[in-house]
């Protein structure tokens, strides 16, 4: 099934609801397609709160897929150890001093 833009409805698609007449407060809500009810000809959409409802395909706008996560930043110098923050270094130094004073 496709909408006016020619995009296909499919399980896993993100959608935005629009044009609802009876439940107008749901217009603009976003969710994900989790199934298709063949007898009714409606897509089952689940919202972030876990609630789902069945909607006509003409009331669903397919949203673009979210961008993939950015890859982790590369270490500027291969093999270089990660430096500690200055405040963390100071606290480690204080801890070492306390240990030395306990040993005396």
N, C-alpha and C. Protein backbone atom coordinates (compact mmCIF):
# COMPACT_ATOMS: atom_id res chain seq x y z
N UNK A 1 0.84 -1.17 0.00
CA UNK A 1 0.00 0.00 0.00
C UNK A 1 0.89 1.24 0.00
N UNK A 2 0.45 2.30 -0.67
CA UNK A 2 1.23 3.52 -0.69
C UNK A 2 0.33 4.72 -0.48
N UNK A 3 0.93 5.84 -0.04
CA UNK A 3 0.15 7.05 0.14
C UNK A 3 0.32 7.96 -1.07
N UNK A 4 -0.13 9.22 -0.96
CA UNK A 4 -0.09 10.12 -2.11
C UNK A 4 1.33 10.35 -2.63
N UNK A 5 2.33 10.29 -1.76
CA UNK A 5 3.71 10.51 -2.16
C UNK A 5 4.32 9.29 -2.83
N UNK A 6 3.59 8.19 -2.87
CA UNK A 6 4.11 6.96 -3.45
C UNK A 6 4.93 6.14 -2.47
N UNK A 7 5.03 6.59 -1.22
CA UNK A 7 5.78 5.85 -0.20
C UNK A 7 4.95 4.68 0.27
N UNK A 8 5.60 3.59 0.54
CA UNK A 8 4.91 2.36 0.95
C UNK A 8 4.73 2.30 2.47
N UNK A 9 3.53 1.90 2.89
CA UNK A 9 3.28 1.60 4.30
C UNK A 9 3.85 0.22 4.56
N UNK A 10 4.51 0.07 5.67
CA UNK A 10 5.07 -1.23 6.03
C UNK A 10 5.29 -1.28 7.54
N UNK A 11 5.32 -2.47 8.07
CA UNK A 11 5.60 -2.65 9.49
C UNK A 11 6.99 -2.09 9.76
N UNK A 12 7.09 -1.30 10.82
CA UNK A 12 8.35 -0.67 11.19
C UNK A 12 8.45 0.78 10.75
N UNK A 13 7.57 1.22 9.83
CA UNK A 13 7.59 2.62 9.38
C UNK A 13 7.14 3.55 10.51
N UNK A 14 7.76 4.73 10.57
CA UNK A 14 7.29 5.78 11.47
C UNK A 14 6.24 6.58 10.73
N UNK A 15 5.16 6.92 11.41
CA UNK A 15 4.06 7.65 10.77
C UNK A 15 3.56 8.78 11.67
N UNK A 16 2.89 9.74 11.02
CA UNK A 16 2.24 10.84 11.71
C UNK A 16 0.77 10.82 11.31
N UNK A 17 -0.11 10.96 12.28
CA UNK A 17 -1.54 10.90 12.02
C UNK A 17 -2.06 12.26 11.58
N UNK A 18 -2.96 12.25 10.60
CA UNK A 18 -3.60 13.49 10.16
C UNK A 18 -4.95 13.18 9.56
N UNK A 19 -5.80 14.19 9.49
CA UNK A 19 -7.11 14.06 8.86
C UNK A 19 -8.12 13.24 9.63
N UNK A 20 -7.87 12.98 10.91
CA UNK A 20 -8.83 12.21 11.70
C UNK A 20 -10.03 13.10 12.03
N UNK A 21 -11.23 12.56 11.87
CA UNK A 21 -12.45 13.33 12.10
C UNK A 21 -12.99 13.07 13.51
N UNK A 22 -13.02 11.82 13.95
CA UNK A 22 -13.59 11.50 15.26
C UNK A 22 -12.63 11.78 16.41
N UNK A 23 -11.38 11.46 16.26
CA UNK A 23 -10.39 11.67 17.33
C UNK A 23 -9.40 12.75 16.90
N UNK A 24 -9.89 13.95 16.74
CA UNK A 24 -9.05 15.04 16.21
C UNK A 24 -7.85 15.35 17.11
N UNK A 25 -7.95 15.05 18.40
CA UNK A 25 -6.82 15.32 19.29
C UNK A 25 -5.63 14.41 18.98
N UNK A 26 -5.85 13.34 18.23
CA UNK A 26 -4.74 12.47 17.83
C UNK A 26 -4.03 12.95 16.57
N UNK A 27 -4.61 13.93 15.87
CA UNK A 27 -3.94 14.47 14.69
C UNK A 27 -2.59 15.07 15.12
N UNK A 28 -1.55 14.73 14.38
CA UNK A 28 -0.21 15.20 14.71
C UNK A 28 0.59 14.24 15.55
N UNK A 29 -0.05 13.24 16.15
CA UNK A 29 0.70 12.25 16.95
C UNK A 29 1.55 11.39 16.04
N UNK A 30 2.66 10.94 16.57
CA UNK A 30 3.56 10.07 15.81
C UNK A 30 3.64 8.71 16.47
N UNK A 31 3.84 7.70 15.64
CA UNK A 31 3.96 6.33 16.15
C UNK A 31 4.61 5.46 15.10
N UNK A 32 4.59 4.18 15.35
CA UNK A 32 5.19 3.21 14.43
C UNK A 32 4.18 2.15 14.03
N UNK A 33 4.24 1.75 12.76
CA UNK A 33 3.35 0.69 12.28
C UNK A 33 3.82 -0.64 12.84
N UNK A 34 2.90 -1.36 13.49
CA UNK A 34 3.24 -2.65 14.08
C UNK A 34 2.48 -3.81 13.47
N UNK A 35 1.50 -3.52 12.61
CA UNK A 35 0.74 -4.60 11.99
C UNK A 35 -0.29 -4.08 11.01
N UNK A 36 -0.93 -5.02 10.32
CA UNK A 36 -1.98 -4.67 9.36
C UNK A 36 -3.17 -5.58 9.61
N UNK A 37 -4.35 -4.99 9.76
CA UNK A 37 -5.59 -5.74 9.96
C UNK A 37 -6.27 -5.88 8.60
N UNK A 38 -6.07 -7.03 7.98
CA UNK A 38 -6.55 -7.23 6.61
C UNK A 38 -8.06 -7.09 6.47
N UNK A 39 -8.83 -7.65 7.43
CA UNK A 39 -10.29 -7.57 7.35
C UNK A 39 -10.78 -6.13 7.35
N UNK A 40 -10.12 -5.30 8.14
CA UNK A 40 -10.53 -3.90 8.25
C UNK A 40 -9.82 -3.00 7.23
N UNK A 41 -8.72 -3.49 6.67
CA UNK A 41 -7.93 -2.68 5.74
C UNK A 41 -7.25 -1.51 6.45
N UNK A 42 -6.86 -1.73 7.69
CA UNK A 42 -6.25 -0.66 8.49
C UNK A 42 -4.91 -1.09 9.06
N UNK A 43 -4.06 -0.10 9.24
CA UNK A 43 -2.74 -0.32 9.83
C UNK A 43 -2.82 -0.11 11.33
N UNK A 44 -2.16 -1.00 12.06
CA UNK A 44 -2.09 -0.85 13.52
C UNK A 44 -0.86 -0.01 13.84
N UNK A 45 -1.08 1.10 14.52
CA UNK A 45 -0.01 2.04 14.88
C UNK A 45 0.13 2.05 16.39
N UNK A 46 1.38 1.92 16.85
CA UNK A 46 1.64 1.96 18.28
C UNK A 46 2.38 3.25 18.61
N UNK A 47 1.94 3.90 19.69
CA UNK A 47 2.54 5.15 20.13
C UNK A 47 3.60 4.89 21.20
N UNK A 48 4.37 5.91 21.54
CA UNK A 48 5.45 5.78 22.51
C UNK A 48 4.97 5.29 23.87
N UNK A 49 3.72 5.61 24.23
CA UNK A 49 3.20 5.19 25.53
C UNK A 49 2.70 3.74 25.53
N UNK A 50 2.84 3.04 24.39
CA UNK A 50 2.44 1.64 24.30
C UNK A 50 1.03 1.41 23.79
N UNK A 51 0.22 2.46 23.72
CA UNK A 51 -1.15 2.35 23.23
C UNK A 51 -1.11 2.21 21.71
N UNK A 52 -2.00 1.40 21.16
CA UNK A 52 -2.05 1.26 19.70
C UNK A 52 -3.50 1.41 19.23
N UNK A 53 -3.64 1.76 17.95
CA UNK A 53 -4.96 1.86 17.34
C UNK A 53 -4.84 1.53 15.86
N UNK A 54 -5.96 1.20 15.24
CA UNK A 54 -5.99 0.83 13.82
C UNK A 54 -6.51 2.01 13.02
N UNK A 55 -5.77 2.36 11.96
CA UNK A 55 -6.09 3.56 11.19
C UNK A 55 -6.06 3.29 9.70
N UNK A 56 -6.86 4.05 8.98
CA UNK A 56 -6.88 3.96 7.52
C UNK A 56 -5.56 4.48 6.98
N UNK A 57 -5.08 3.88 5.89
CA UNK A 57 -3.80 4.33 5.33
C UNK A 57 -3.81 5.80 4.91
N UNK A 58 -4.98 6.32 4.51
CA UNK A 58 -5.04 7.73 4.09
C UNK A 58 -4.90 8.71 5.25
N UNK A 59 -4.91 8.21 6.50
CA UNK A 59 -4.71 9.06 7.67
C UNK A 59 -3.29 8.96 8.23
N UNK A 60 -2.41 8.32 7.47
CA UNK A 60 -1.03 8.12 7.93
C UNK A 60 -0.05 8.77 6.97
N UNK A 61 0.76 9.66 7.50
CA UNK A 61 1.85 10.25 6.73
C UNK A 61 3.13 9.53 7.12
N UNK A 62 3.79 8.95 6.15
CA UNK A 62 5.02 8.21 6.44
C UNK A 62 6.14 9.22 6.68
N UNK A 63 6.83 9.06 7.80
CA UNK A 63 7.93 9.95 8.16
C UNK A 63 9.25 9.36 7.69
N UNK A 64 10.24 10.21 7.44
CA UNK A 64 11.55 9.68 7.04
C UNK A 64 12.16 8.87 8.18
N UNK A 65 12.95 7.90 7.81
CA UNK A 65 13.62 7.07 8.81
C UNK A 65 14.59 7.95 9.60
N UNK A 66 14.76 7.68 10.89
CA UNK A 66 15.71 8.47 11.67
C UNK A 66 17.13 8.25 11.15
N UNK A 67 17.95 9.27 11.29
CA UNK A 67 19.34 9.18 10.85
C UNK A 67 20.06 8.14 11.70
N UNK A 68 20.97 7.38 11.09
CA UNK A 68 21.73 6.41 11.88
C UNK A 68 22.63 7.14 12.87
N UNK A 69 22.96 6.50 13.99
CA UNK A 69 23.82 7.15 14.97
C UNK A 69 25.20 7.44 14.39
N UNK A 70 25.80 8.53 14.82
CA UNK A 70 27.12 8.90 14.33
C UNK A 70 28.15 7.89 14.84
N UNK A 71 29.15 7.57 14.02
CA UNK A 71 30.19 6.65 14.49
C UNK A 71 30.99 7.30 15.61
N UNK A 72 31.59 6.50 16.48
CA UNK A 72 32.38 7.08 17.57
C UNK A 72 33.57 7.84 17.01
N UNK A 73 33.95 8.90 17.69
CA UNK A 73 35.09 9.71 17.23
C UNK A 73 36.36 8.88 17.26
N UNK A 74 37.15 9.04 16.22
CA UNK A 74 38.42 8.30 16.14
C UNK A 74 39.43 8.92 17.08
N UNK A 75 40.29 8.08 17.66
CA UNK A 75 41.35 8.54 18.53
C UNK A 75 42.37 9.26 17.65
N UNK A 76 42.74 10.53 17.97
CA UNK A 76 43.65 11.28 17.10
C UNK A 76 45.01 10.62 16.94
N UNK A 77 45.49 9.95 17.98
CA UNK A 77 46.78 9.27 17.89
C UNK A 77 46.57 7.80 18.20
N UNK A 78 46.74 6.93 17.21
CA UNK A 78 46.55 5.50 17.49
C UNK A 78 47.48 5.05 18.61
N UNK A 79 46.92 4.30 19.53
CA UNK A 79 47.71 3.77 20.64
C UNK A 79 47.84 4.73 21.80
N UNK A 80 47.38 5.96 21.64
CA UNK A 80 47.49 6.94 22.72
C UNK A 80 46.48 6.57 23.81
N UNK A 81 46.92 6.72 25.04
CA UNK A 81 45.99 6.42 26.14
C UNK A 81 45.07 7.59 26.34
N UNK A 82 43.91 7.32 26.88
CA UNK A 82 42.95 8.37 27.14
C UNK A 82 43.41 9.16 28.35
N UNK A 83 43.41 10.48 28.22
CA UNK A 83 43.85 11.31 29.34
C UNK A 83 42.70 11.49 30.32
N UNK A 84 43.06 11.70 31.56
CA UNK A 84 42.06 11.93 32.58
C UNK A 84 41.85 13.43 32.73
N UNK A 85 40.69 13.80 33.18
CA UNK A 85 40.41 15.21 33.40
C UNK A 85 41.27 15.72 34.55
N UNK A 86 41.61 17.02 34.56
CA UNK A 86 42.47 17.55 35.63
C UNK A 86 41.88 17.32 37.02
N UNK A 87 40.56 17.49 37.16
CA UNK A 87 39.97 17.31 38.49
C UNK A 87 40.08 15.85 38.94
N UNK A 88 39.98 14.94 38.00
CA UNK A 88 40.09 13.52 38.36
C UNK A 88 41.53 13.19 38.75
N UNK A 89 42.49 13.80 38.04
CA UNK A 89 43.90 13.59 38.38
C UNK A 89 44.19 14.09 39.79
N UNK A 90 43.66 15.28 40.12
CA UNK A 90 43.90 15.85 41.45
C UNK A 90 43.32 14.95 42.53
N UNK A 91 42.13 14.43 42.31
CA UNK A 91 41.53 13.58 43.34
C UNK A 91 42.32 12.29 43.50
N UNK A 92 42.87 11.76 42.40
CA UNK A 92 43.71 10.55 42.52
C UNK A 92 44.99 10.87 43.28
N UNK A 93 45.56 12.06 43.02
CA UNK A 93 46.79 12.45 43.73
C UNK A 93 46.51 12.58 45.22
N UNK A 94 45.37 13.20 45.58
CA UNK A 94 45.00 13.34 46.99
C UNK A 94 44.84 11.97 47.64
N UNK A 95 44.22 11.06 46.90
CA UNK A 95 44.01 9.71 47.42
C UNK A 95 45.34 9.02 47.68
N UNK A 96 46.28 9.19 46.77
CA UNK A 96 47.60 8.57 46.95
C UNK A 96 48.31 9.16 48.16
N UNK A 97 48.19 10.49 48.36
CA UNK A 97 48.82 11.12 49.52
C UNK A 97 48.24 10.57 50.81
N UNK A 98 46.91 10.39 50.84
CA UNK A 98 46.28 9.83 52.04
C UNK A 98 46.78 8.42 52.33
N UNK A 99 46.93 7.63 51.28
CA UNK A 99 47.43 6.26 51.46
C UNK A 99 48.84 6.27 52.02
N UNK A 100 49.67 7.16 51.50
CA UNK A 100 51.06 7.24 51.97
C UNK A 100 51.10 7.67 53.44
N UNK A 101 50.24 8.64 53.83
CA UNK A 101 50.23 9.10 55.21
C UNK A 101 49.74 8.01 56.15
N UNK A 102 48.85 7.15 55.69
CA UNK A 102 48.35 6.04 56.52
C UNK A 102 49.45 5.01 56.74
N UNK A 103 50.31 4.82 55.74
CA UNK A 103 51.37 3.82 55.83
C UNK A 103 52.44 4.22 56.84
N UNK A 104 52.59 5.50 57.10
CA UNK A 104 53.63 5.98 58.02
C UNK A 104 53.33 5.73 59.45
